[in-house]
Short mmCIF file of C-alpha atoms in Angstrom, two decimals:
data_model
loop_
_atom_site.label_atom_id
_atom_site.label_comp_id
_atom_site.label_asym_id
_atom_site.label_seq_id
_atom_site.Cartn_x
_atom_site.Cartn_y
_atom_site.Cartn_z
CA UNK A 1 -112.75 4.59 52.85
CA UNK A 2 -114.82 4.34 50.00
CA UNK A 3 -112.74 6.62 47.36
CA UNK A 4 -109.63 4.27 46.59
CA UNK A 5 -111.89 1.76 45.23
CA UNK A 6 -114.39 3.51 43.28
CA UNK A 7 -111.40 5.51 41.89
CA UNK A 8 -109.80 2.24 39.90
CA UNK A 9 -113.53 1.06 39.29
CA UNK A 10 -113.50 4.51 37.30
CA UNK A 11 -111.23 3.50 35.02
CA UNK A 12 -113.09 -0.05 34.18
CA UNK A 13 -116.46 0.97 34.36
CA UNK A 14 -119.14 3.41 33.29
CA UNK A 15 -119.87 5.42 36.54
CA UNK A 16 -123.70 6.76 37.92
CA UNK A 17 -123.96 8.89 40.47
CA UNK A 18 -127.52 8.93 42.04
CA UNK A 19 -129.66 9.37 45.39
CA UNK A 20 -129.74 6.36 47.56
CA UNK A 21 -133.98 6.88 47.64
CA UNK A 22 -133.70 5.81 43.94
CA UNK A 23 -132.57 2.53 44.88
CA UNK A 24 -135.12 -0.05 45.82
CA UNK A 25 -134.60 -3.34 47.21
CA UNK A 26 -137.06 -6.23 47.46
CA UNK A 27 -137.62 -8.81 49.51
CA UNK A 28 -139.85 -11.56 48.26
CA UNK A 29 -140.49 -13.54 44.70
CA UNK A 30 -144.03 -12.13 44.84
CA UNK A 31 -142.85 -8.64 45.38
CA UNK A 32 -140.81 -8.69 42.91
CA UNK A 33 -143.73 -10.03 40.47
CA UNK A 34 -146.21 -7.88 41.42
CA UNK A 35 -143.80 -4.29 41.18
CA UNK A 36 -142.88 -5.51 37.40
CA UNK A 37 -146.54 -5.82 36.63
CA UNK A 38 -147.08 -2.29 38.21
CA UNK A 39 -144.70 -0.75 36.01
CA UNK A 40 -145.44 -2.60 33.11
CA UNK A 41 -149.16 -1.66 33.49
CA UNK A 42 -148.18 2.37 33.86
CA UNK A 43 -145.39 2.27 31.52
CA UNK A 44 -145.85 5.58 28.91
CA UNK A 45 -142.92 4.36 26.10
CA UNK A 46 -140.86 1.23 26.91
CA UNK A 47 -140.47 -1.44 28.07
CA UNK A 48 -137.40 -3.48 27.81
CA UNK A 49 -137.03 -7.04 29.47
CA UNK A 50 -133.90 -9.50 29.05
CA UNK A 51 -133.99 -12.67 30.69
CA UNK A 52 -133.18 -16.55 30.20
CA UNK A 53 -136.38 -17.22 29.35
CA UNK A 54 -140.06 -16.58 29.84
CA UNK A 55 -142.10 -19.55 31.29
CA UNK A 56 -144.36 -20.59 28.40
CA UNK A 57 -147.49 -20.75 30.63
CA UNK A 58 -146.67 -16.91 32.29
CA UNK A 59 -150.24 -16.04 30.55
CA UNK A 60 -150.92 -13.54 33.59
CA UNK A 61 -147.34 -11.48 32.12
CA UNK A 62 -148.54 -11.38 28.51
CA UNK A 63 -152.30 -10.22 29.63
CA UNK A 64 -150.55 -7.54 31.95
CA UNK A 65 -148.14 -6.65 28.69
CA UNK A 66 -151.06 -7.19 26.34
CA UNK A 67 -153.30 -4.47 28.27
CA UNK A 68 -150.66 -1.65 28.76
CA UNK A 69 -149.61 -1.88 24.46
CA UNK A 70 -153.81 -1.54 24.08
CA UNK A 71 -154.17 1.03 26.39
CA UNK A 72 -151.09 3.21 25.11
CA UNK A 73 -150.46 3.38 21.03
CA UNK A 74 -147.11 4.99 21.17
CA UNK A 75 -145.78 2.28 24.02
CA UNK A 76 -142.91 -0.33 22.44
CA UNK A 77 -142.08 -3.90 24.21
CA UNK A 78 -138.97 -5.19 23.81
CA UNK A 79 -138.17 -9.12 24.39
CA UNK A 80 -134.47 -10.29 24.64
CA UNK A 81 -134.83 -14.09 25.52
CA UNK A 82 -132.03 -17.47 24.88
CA UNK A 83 -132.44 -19.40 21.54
CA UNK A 84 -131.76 -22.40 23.30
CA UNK A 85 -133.67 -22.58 26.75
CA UNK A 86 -136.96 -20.33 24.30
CA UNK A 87 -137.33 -23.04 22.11
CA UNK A 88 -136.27 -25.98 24.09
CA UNK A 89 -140.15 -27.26 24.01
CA UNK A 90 -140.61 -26.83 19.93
CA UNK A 91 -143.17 -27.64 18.70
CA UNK A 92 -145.00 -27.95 22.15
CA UNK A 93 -145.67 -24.98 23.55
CA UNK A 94 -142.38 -22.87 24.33
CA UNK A 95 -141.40 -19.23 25.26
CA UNK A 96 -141.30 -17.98 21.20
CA UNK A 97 -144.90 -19.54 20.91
CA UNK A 98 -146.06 -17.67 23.83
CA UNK A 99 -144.72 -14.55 22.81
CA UNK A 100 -145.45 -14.55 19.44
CA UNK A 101 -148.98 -13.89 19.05
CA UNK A 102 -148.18 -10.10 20.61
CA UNK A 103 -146.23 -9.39 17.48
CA UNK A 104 -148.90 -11.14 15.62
CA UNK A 105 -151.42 -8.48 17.30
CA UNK A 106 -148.91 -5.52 17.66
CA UNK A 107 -146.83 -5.46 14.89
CA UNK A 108 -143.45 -3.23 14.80
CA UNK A 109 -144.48 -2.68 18.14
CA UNK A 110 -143.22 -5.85 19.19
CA UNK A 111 -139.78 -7.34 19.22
CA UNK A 112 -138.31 -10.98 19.96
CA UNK A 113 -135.44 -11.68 19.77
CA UNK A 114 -132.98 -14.80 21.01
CA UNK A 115 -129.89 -14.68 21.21
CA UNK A 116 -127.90 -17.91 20.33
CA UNK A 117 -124.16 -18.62 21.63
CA UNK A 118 -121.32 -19.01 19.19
CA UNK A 119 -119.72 -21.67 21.12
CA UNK A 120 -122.42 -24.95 20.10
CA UNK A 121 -122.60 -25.20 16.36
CA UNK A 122 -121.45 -28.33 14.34
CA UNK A 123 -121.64 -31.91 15.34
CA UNK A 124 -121.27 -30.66 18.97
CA UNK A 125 -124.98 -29.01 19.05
CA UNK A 126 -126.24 -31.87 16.90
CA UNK A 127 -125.58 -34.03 19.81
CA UNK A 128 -125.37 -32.50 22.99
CA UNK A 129 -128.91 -33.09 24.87
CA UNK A 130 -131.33 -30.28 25.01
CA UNK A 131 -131.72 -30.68 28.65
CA UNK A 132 -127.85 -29.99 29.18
CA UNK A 133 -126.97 -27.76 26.04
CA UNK A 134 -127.10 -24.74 27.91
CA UNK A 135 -123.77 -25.69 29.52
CA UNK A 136 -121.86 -24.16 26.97
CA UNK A 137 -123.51 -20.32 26.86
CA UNK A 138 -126.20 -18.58 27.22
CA UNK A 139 -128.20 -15.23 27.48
CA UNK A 140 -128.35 -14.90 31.05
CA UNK A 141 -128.83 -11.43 31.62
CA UNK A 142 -131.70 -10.20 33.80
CA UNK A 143 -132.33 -6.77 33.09
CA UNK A 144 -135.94 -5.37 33.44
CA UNK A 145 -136.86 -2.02 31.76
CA UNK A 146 -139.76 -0.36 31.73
CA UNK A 147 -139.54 3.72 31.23
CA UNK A 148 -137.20 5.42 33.36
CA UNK A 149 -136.77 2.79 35.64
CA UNK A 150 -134.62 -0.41 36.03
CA UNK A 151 -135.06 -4.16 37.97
CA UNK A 152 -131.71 -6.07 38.26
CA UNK A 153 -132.08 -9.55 39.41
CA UNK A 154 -130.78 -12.82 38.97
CA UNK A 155 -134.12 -14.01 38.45
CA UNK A 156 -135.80 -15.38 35.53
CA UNK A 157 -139.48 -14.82 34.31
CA UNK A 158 -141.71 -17.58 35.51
CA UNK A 159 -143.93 -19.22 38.42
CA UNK A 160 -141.69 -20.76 39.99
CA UNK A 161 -139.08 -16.89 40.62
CA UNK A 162 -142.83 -15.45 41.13
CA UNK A 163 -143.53 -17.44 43.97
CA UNK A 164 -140.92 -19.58 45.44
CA UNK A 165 -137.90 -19.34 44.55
CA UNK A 166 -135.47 -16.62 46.41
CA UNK A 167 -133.44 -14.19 44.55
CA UNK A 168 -132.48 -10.74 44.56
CA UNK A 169 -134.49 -7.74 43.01
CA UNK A 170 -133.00 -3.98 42.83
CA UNK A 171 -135.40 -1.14 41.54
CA UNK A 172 -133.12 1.71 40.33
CA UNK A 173 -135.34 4.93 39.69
CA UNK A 174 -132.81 6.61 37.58
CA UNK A 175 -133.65 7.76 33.80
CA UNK A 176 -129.90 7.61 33.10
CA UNK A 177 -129.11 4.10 34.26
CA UNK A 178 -132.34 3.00 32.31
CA UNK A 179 -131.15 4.28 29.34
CA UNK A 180 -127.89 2.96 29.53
CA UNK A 181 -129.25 -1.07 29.87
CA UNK A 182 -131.40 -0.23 26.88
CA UNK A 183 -128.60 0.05 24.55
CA UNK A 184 -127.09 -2.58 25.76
CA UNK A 185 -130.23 -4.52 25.56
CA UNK A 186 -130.26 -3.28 22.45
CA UNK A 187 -126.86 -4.01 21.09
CA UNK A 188 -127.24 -7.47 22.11
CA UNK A 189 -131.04 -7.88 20.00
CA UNK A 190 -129.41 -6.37 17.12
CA UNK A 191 -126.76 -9.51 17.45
CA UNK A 192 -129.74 -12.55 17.79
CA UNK A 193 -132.13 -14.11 15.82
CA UNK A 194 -136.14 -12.82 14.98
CA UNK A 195 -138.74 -14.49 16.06
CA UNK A 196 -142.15 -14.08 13.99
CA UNK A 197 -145.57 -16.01 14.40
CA UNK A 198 -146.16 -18.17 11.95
CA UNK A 199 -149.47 -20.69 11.08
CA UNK A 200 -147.31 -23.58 11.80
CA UNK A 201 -147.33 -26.34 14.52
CA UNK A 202 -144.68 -24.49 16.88
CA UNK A 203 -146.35 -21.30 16.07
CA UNK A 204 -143.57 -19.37 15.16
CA UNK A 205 -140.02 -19.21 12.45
CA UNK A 206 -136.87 -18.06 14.05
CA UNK A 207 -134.56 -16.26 11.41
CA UNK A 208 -131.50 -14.48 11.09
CA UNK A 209 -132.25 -10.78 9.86
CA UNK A 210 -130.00 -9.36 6.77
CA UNK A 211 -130.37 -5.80 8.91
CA UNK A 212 -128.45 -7.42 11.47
CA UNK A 213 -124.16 -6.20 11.55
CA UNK A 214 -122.71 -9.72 11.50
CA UNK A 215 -123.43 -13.21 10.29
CA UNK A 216 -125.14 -15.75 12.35
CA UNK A 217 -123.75 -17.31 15.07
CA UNK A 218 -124.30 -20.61 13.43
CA UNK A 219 -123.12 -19.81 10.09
CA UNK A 220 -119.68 -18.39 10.87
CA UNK A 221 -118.88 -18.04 14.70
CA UNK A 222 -115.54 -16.49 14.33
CA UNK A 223 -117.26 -14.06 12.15
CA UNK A 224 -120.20 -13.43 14.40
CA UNK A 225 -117.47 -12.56 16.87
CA UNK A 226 -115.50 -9.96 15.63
CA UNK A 227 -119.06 -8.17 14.46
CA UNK A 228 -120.16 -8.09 17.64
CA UNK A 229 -117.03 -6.85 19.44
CA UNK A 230 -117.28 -4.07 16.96
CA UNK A 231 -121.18 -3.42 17.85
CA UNK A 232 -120.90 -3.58 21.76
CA UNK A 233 -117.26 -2.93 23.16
CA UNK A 234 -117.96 1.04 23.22
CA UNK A 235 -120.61 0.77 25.33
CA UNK A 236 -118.90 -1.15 28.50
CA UNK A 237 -116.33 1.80 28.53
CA UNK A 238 -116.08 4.58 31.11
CA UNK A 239 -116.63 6.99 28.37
CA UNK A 240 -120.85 6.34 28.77
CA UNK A 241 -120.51 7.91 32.34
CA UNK A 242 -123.19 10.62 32.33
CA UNK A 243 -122.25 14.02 33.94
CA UNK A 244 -121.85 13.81 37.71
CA UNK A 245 -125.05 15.09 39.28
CA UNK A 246 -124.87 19.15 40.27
CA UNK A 247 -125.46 18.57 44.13
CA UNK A 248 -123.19 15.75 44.79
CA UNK A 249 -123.87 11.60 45.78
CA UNK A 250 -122.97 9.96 48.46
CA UNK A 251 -123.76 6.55 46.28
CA UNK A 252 -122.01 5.43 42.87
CA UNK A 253 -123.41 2.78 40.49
CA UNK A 254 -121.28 1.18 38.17
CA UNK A 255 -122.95 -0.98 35.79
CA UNK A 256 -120.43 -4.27 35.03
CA UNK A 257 -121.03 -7.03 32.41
CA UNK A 258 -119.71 -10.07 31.01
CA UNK A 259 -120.18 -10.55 27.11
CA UNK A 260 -116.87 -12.80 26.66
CA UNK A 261 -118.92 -14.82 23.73
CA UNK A 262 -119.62 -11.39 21.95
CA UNK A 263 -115.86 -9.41 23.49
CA UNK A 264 -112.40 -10.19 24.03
CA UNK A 265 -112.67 -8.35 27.01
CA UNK A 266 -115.80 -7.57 29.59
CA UNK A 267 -115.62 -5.46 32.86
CA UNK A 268 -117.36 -7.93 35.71
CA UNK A 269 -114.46 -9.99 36.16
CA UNK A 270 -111.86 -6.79 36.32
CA UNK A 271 -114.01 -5.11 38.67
CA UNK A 272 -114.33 -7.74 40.76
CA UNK A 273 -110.94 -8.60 40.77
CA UNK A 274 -110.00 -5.08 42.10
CA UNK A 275 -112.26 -5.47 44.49
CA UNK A 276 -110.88 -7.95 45.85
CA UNK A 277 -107.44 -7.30 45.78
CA UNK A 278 -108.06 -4.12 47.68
CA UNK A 279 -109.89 -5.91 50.37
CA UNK A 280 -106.84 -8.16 51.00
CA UNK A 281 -104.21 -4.61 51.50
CA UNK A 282 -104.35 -2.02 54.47
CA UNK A 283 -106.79 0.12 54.97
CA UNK A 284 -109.55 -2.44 54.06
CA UNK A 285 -108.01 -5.30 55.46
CA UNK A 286 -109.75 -7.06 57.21
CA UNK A 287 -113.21 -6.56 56.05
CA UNK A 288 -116.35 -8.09 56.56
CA UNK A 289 -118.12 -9.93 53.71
CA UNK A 290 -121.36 -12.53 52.52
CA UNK A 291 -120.94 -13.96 49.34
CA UNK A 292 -123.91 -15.89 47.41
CA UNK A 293 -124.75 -18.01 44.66
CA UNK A 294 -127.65 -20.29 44.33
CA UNK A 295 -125.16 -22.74 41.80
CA UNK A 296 -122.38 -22.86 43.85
CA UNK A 297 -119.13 -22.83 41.43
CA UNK A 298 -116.56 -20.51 41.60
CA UNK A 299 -113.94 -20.26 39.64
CA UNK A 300 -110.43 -21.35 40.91
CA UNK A 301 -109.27 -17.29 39.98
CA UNK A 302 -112.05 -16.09 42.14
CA UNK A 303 -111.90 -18.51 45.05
CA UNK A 304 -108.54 -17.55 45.73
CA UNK A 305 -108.98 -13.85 45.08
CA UNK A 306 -112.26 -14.07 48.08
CA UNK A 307 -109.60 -16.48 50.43
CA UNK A 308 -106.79 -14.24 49.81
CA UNK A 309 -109.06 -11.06 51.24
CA UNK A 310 -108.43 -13.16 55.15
CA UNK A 311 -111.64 -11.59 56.42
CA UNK A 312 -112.38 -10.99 59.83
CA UNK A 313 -115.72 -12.18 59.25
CA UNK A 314 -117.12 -14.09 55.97
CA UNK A 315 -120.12 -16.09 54.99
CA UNK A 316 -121.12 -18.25 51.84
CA UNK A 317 -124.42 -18.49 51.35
CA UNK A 318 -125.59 -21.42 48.78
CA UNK A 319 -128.41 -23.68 48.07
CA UNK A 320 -128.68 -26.96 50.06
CA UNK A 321 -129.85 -29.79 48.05
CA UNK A 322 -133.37 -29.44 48.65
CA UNK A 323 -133.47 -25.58 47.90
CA UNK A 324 -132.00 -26.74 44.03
CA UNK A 325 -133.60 -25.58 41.43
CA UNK A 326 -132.58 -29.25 39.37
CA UNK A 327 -133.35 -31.13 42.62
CA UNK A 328 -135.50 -34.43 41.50
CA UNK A 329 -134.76 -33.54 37.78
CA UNK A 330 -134.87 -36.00 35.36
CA UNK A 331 -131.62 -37.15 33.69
CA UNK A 332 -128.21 -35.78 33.51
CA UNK A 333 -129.37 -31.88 35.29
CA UNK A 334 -130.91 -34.48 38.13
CA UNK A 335 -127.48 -34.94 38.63
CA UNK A 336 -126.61 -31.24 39.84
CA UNK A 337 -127.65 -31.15 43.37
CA UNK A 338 -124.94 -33.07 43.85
CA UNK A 339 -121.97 -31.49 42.02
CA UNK A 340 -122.70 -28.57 43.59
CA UNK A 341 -122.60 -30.74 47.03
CA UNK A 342 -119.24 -31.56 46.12
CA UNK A 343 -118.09 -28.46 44.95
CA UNK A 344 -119.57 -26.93 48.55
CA UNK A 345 -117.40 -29.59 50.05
CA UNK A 346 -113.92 -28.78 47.90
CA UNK A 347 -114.69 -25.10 49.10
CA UNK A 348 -114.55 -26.55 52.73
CA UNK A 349 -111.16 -28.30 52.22
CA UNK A 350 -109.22 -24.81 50.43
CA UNK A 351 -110.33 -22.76 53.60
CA UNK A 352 -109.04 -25.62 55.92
CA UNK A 353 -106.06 -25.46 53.89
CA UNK A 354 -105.84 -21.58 53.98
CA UNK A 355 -106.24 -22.28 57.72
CA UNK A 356 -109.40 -19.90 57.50
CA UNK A 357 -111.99 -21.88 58.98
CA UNK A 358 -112.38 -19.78 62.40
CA UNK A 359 -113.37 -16.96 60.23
CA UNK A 360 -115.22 -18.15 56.78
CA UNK A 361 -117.99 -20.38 57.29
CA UNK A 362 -120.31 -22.15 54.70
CA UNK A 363 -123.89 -21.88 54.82
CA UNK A 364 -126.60 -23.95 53.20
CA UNK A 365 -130.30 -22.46 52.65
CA UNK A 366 -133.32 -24.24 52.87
CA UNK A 367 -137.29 -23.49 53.18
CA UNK A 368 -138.61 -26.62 53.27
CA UNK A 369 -138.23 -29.38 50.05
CA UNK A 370 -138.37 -28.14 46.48
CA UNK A 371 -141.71 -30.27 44.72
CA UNK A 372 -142.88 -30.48 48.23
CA UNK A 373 -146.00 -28.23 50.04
CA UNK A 374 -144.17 -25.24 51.01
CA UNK A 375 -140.83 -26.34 49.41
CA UNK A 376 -138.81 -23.22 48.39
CA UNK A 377 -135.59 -23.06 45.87
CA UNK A 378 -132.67 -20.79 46.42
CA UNK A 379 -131.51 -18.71 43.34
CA UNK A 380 -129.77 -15.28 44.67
CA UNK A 381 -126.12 -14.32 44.05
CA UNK A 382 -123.98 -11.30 44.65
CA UNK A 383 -121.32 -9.87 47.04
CA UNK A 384 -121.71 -7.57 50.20
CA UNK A 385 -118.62 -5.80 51.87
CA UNK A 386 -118.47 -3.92 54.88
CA UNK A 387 -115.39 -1.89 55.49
CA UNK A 388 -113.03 -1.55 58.67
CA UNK A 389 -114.14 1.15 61.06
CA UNK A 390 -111.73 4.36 59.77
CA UNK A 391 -110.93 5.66 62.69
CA UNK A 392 -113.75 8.21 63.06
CA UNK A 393 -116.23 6.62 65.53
CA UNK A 394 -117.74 5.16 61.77
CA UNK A 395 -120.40 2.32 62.59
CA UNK A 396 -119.47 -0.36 60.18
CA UNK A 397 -121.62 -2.98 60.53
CA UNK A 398 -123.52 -2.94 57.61
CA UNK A 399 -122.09 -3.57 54.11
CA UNK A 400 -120.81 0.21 52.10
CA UNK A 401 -120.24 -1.99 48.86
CA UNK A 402 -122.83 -4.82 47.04
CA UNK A 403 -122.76 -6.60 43.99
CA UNK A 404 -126.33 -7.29 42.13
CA UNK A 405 -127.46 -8.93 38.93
CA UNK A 406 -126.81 -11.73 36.80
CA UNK A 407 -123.99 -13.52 37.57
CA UNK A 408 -122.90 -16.54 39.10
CA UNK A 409 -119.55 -16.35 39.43
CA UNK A 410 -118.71 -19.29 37.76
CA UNK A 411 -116.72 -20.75 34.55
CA UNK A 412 -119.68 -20.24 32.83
CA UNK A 413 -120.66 -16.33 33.68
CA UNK A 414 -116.40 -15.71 32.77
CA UNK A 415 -116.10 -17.90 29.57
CA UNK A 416 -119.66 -18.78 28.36
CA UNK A 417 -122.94 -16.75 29.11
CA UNK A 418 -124.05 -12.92 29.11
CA UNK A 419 -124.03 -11.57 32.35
CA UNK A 420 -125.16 -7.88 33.50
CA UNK A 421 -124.48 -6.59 36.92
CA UNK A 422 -124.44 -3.27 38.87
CA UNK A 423 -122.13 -2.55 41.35
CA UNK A 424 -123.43 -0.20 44.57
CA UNK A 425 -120.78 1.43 46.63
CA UNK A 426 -122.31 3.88 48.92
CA UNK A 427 -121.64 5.81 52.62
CA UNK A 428 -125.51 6.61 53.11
CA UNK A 429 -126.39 4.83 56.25
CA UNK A 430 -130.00 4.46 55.49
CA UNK A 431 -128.72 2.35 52.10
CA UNK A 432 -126.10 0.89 53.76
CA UNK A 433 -129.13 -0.34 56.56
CA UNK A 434 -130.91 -1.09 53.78
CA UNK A 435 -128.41 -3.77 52.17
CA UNK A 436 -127.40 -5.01 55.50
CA UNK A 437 -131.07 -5.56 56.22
CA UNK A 438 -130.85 -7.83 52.83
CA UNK A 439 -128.02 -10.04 53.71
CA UNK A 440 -130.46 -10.82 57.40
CA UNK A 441 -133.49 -12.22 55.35
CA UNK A 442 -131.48 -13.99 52.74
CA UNK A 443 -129.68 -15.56 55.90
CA UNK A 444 -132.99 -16.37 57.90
CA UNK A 445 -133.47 -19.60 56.33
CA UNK A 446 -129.74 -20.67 55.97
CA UNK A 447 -128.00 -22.98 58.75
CA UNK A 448 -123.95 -23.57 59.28
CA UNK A 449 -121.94 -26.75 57.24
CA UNK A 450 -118.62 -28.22 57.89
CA UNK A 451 -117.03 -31.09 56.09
CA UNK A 452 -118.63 -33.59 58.42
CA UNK A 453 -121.68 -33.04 56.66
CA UNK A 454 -120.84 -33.92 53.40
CA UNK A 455 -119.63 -37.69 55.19
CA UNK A 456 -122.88 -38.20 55.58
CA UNK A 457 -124.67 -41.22 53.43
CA UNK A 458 -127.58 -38.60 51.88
CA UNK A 459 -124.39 -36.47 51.16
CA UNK A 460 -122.08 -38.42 49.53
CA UNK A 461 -121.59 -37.99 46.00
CA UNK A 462 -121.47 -40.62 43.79
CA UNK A 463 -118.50 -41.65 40.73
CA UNK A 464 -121.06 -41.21 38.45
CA UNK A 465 -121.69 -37.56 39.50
CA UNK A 466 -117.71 -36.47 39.48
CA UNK A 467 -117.15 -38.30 36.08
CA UNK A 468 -120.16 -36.54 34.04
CA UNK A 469 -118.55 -32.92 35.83
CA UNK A 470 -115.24 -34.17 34.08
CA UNK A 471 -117.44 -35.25 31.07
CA UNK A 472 -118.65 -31.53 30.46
CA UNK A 473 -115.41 -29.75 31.15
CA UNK A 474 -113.59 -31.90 28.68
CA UNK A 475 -116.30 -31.24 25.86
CA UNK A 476 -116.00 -27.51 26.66
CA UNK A 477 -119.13 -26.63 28.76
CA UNK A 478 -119.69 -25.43 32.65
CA UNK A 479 -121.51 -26.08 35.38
#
């Protein structure tokens, strides 16, 4: 059932084939944290880690980072942070501060970089907030190297995705793969600015290197562009598939990205889109799928691609109110909850109009209050299929196909930030268990919505709220 789809994925995407025992998942925030600081602690030659940003009290991280470049001389970190969101605190303390005393005691052996979007230079980053000038691109990749081996999450590095705040966490044990996210961790460092500790009050300089292939970002964007097209397009290709494995795979990765600041063209949304598409033609019609995203914000393109699929079965899976990660924030981003409230409830209104409602459903997660004892925040996105039964006698209740990583789906992960994402499609029933087993837990703490929740008075969404969404789409940024 499998081989139609991973045949025009081929032709989009670089393809791995591996053994489903190198993939795997985890459940919790602190699994998650403590398996990183396993590896990090054994790792023998690399260690690679791209994220949004690193919290700039994550002390325990550094000393766990600090130890394993003591203990092994020929071991090289790698950071690959967002200009924005790892200076936001200058010249309190801030991710570059924290960070930059390990180049301070490591040398060449330690590299920050930040990556800064082309798309807020000029007047327009002069006077957007800092609290809200993320909105128009970021770094957002989460990929988490160390050695051979490879963590893709949506999750960030800090307390609160140590501890409470749910996401999703996929170990791939796979030299190969590794390798692969390196260079485009890699590429994308080569293409941001240098951080370096410095004895002033923010305790660091950022700085555009000369070694670097294009201009900066803020000096000529359209320049910075077309350099970076030229640096990174070759590696999203199908040409970096490594040679199919001797003794055959029953399970195919295909690693799928979104770099639309840095490339005219990126391979998430293609993928996706065939995806899709298939799922809404005989023989996969109708499937069975869960979609999730802790920011709830599809794009138009992709809402109707998921309604279009008429499932027999399908479930979105978002963040209720109290599971926001902006929940009780102060100004503007206080202000998010309920967007996405009234996005959920636009979402409502196209199935009812699609005359879908008896099989898609909307779901709203919650584990207590966010800044609450025991409050938890919801943060995981991605895409599970299962496929029709094929006629064989094929149990097919747990998902053959998952989508894993960065991405949020959104405006913003299409037009804005840098997204990395794998894509699993596997017929190994212990994997497929495995993922199925995933979509339960995420679901444990998630309860059924219709619209006559949002008509409540804690749910209604104020002018206020729908005028500063309109605010940020005309001045070119996303939710």
């Amino acid at each position: 059932m499998l081989a139609p789809i991973t045949a025009d994925l081929d032709k989009i995407a670089p393809r791995f084939e591996i053994q489903p025992e190198q993939i795997e998942i985890l459940r919790t925030p602190s699994e998650f944290y403590e398996t990183l600081k396993d590896k990090i602690s054994r790792a023998q030659s690399r260690i690679y880690l791209s994220t949004l940003y690193i919290g700039k009290t994550e002390h325990d991280l550094i000393s766990t980072i600090r130890a394993s470049l003591q203990r092994n001389p020929n071991l090289r970190v790698s950071f690959l942070t967002d200009a924005l969101r790892g200076t936001r605190e200058t010249p309190n303390a801030s991710c570059a501060s924290l960070l930059a005393p390990l180049i301070a005691e490591f040398g060449s052996r330690v590299e920050v970089r930040m990556f800064h979007t082309p798309n807020l230079t000029g007047l327009r980053k002069r006077f957007v907030p800092k609290r809200i000038n993320e909105g128009w691109g970021l770094q957002h990749m989460k990929l988490y190297g160390v050695d051979d081996e490879i963590i893709m999450s949506g999750a960030n590095l800090s307390t609160d995705y140590f501890t409470n705040r749910q996401d999703r966490y996929h170990l791939f044990k796979d030299p190969r793969l590794a390798e692969y996210f390196s260079k485009i961790h890699a590429g994308v460092c080569d293409l941001s600015f240098d951080i370096q500790p410095a004895d002033i009050p923010a305790g660091y300089t950022m700085s555009w290197p000369s070694s670097n292939p294009s201009p900066s970002p803020l000096a000529s964007p359209s320049e910075f562009r077309k350099s970076a097209s030229k640096h990174l397009s070759h590696l999203l290709t199908p040409s970096n598939s490594p040679t199919a494995v001797s003794d055959g795979s029953n399970t195919t990765i295909y690693p799928v990205m979104s770099l639309v600041p840095l490339l005219h063209t990126s391979t998430e949304l293609p993928a996706l889109t065939t995806i899709l598409t298939s799922l809404a033609k005989p023989p996969f019609h109708p499937s069975t799928w869960t979609f999730t995203a802790g920011y709830f914000n599809m794009t138009p393109a992709f809402r109707r691609l998921l309604l279009a699929t008429r499932p027999s079965s399908g479930t979105v899976l978002t963040a209720h109110p109290f599971a926001n990660g902006f929940f009780g924030s102060k100004g503007v981003s206080g202000m998010l909850p309920d967007a996405y409230t009234h996005l959920s409830k636009m979402f409502l209104r196209k199935v009812k109009y699609a005359g879908l409602s008896d099989s898609i459903q909307l779901k709203e997660w919650q584990k207590g209050k966010i800044n609450e004892e025991g409050g938890w925040t919801y943060h995981a996105k991605g895409l599970w299929v299962t496929l029709p039964s094929n006629g064989a006698g094929e149990k097919t209740d747990d998902p053959s196909l998952t989508v894993v990583g960065s991405s949020n789906y959104t405006k913003r992960s299409y037009e804005l930030d840098l997204e990395a994402n794998v894509i699993i499609a596997t017929t190994d029933a212990g994997l497929k268990k495995r993922l199925g087993e995933e979509v339960k837990w995420l679901g444990e703490h998630a309860n059924k919505v219709d619209e006559s929740e949002f008509e409540k008075p804690d749910r209604k969404v104020s002018m206020s709220v729908k005028l500063s969404m309109w605010l940020v789409r005309v001045l070119g940024g996303a939710l």
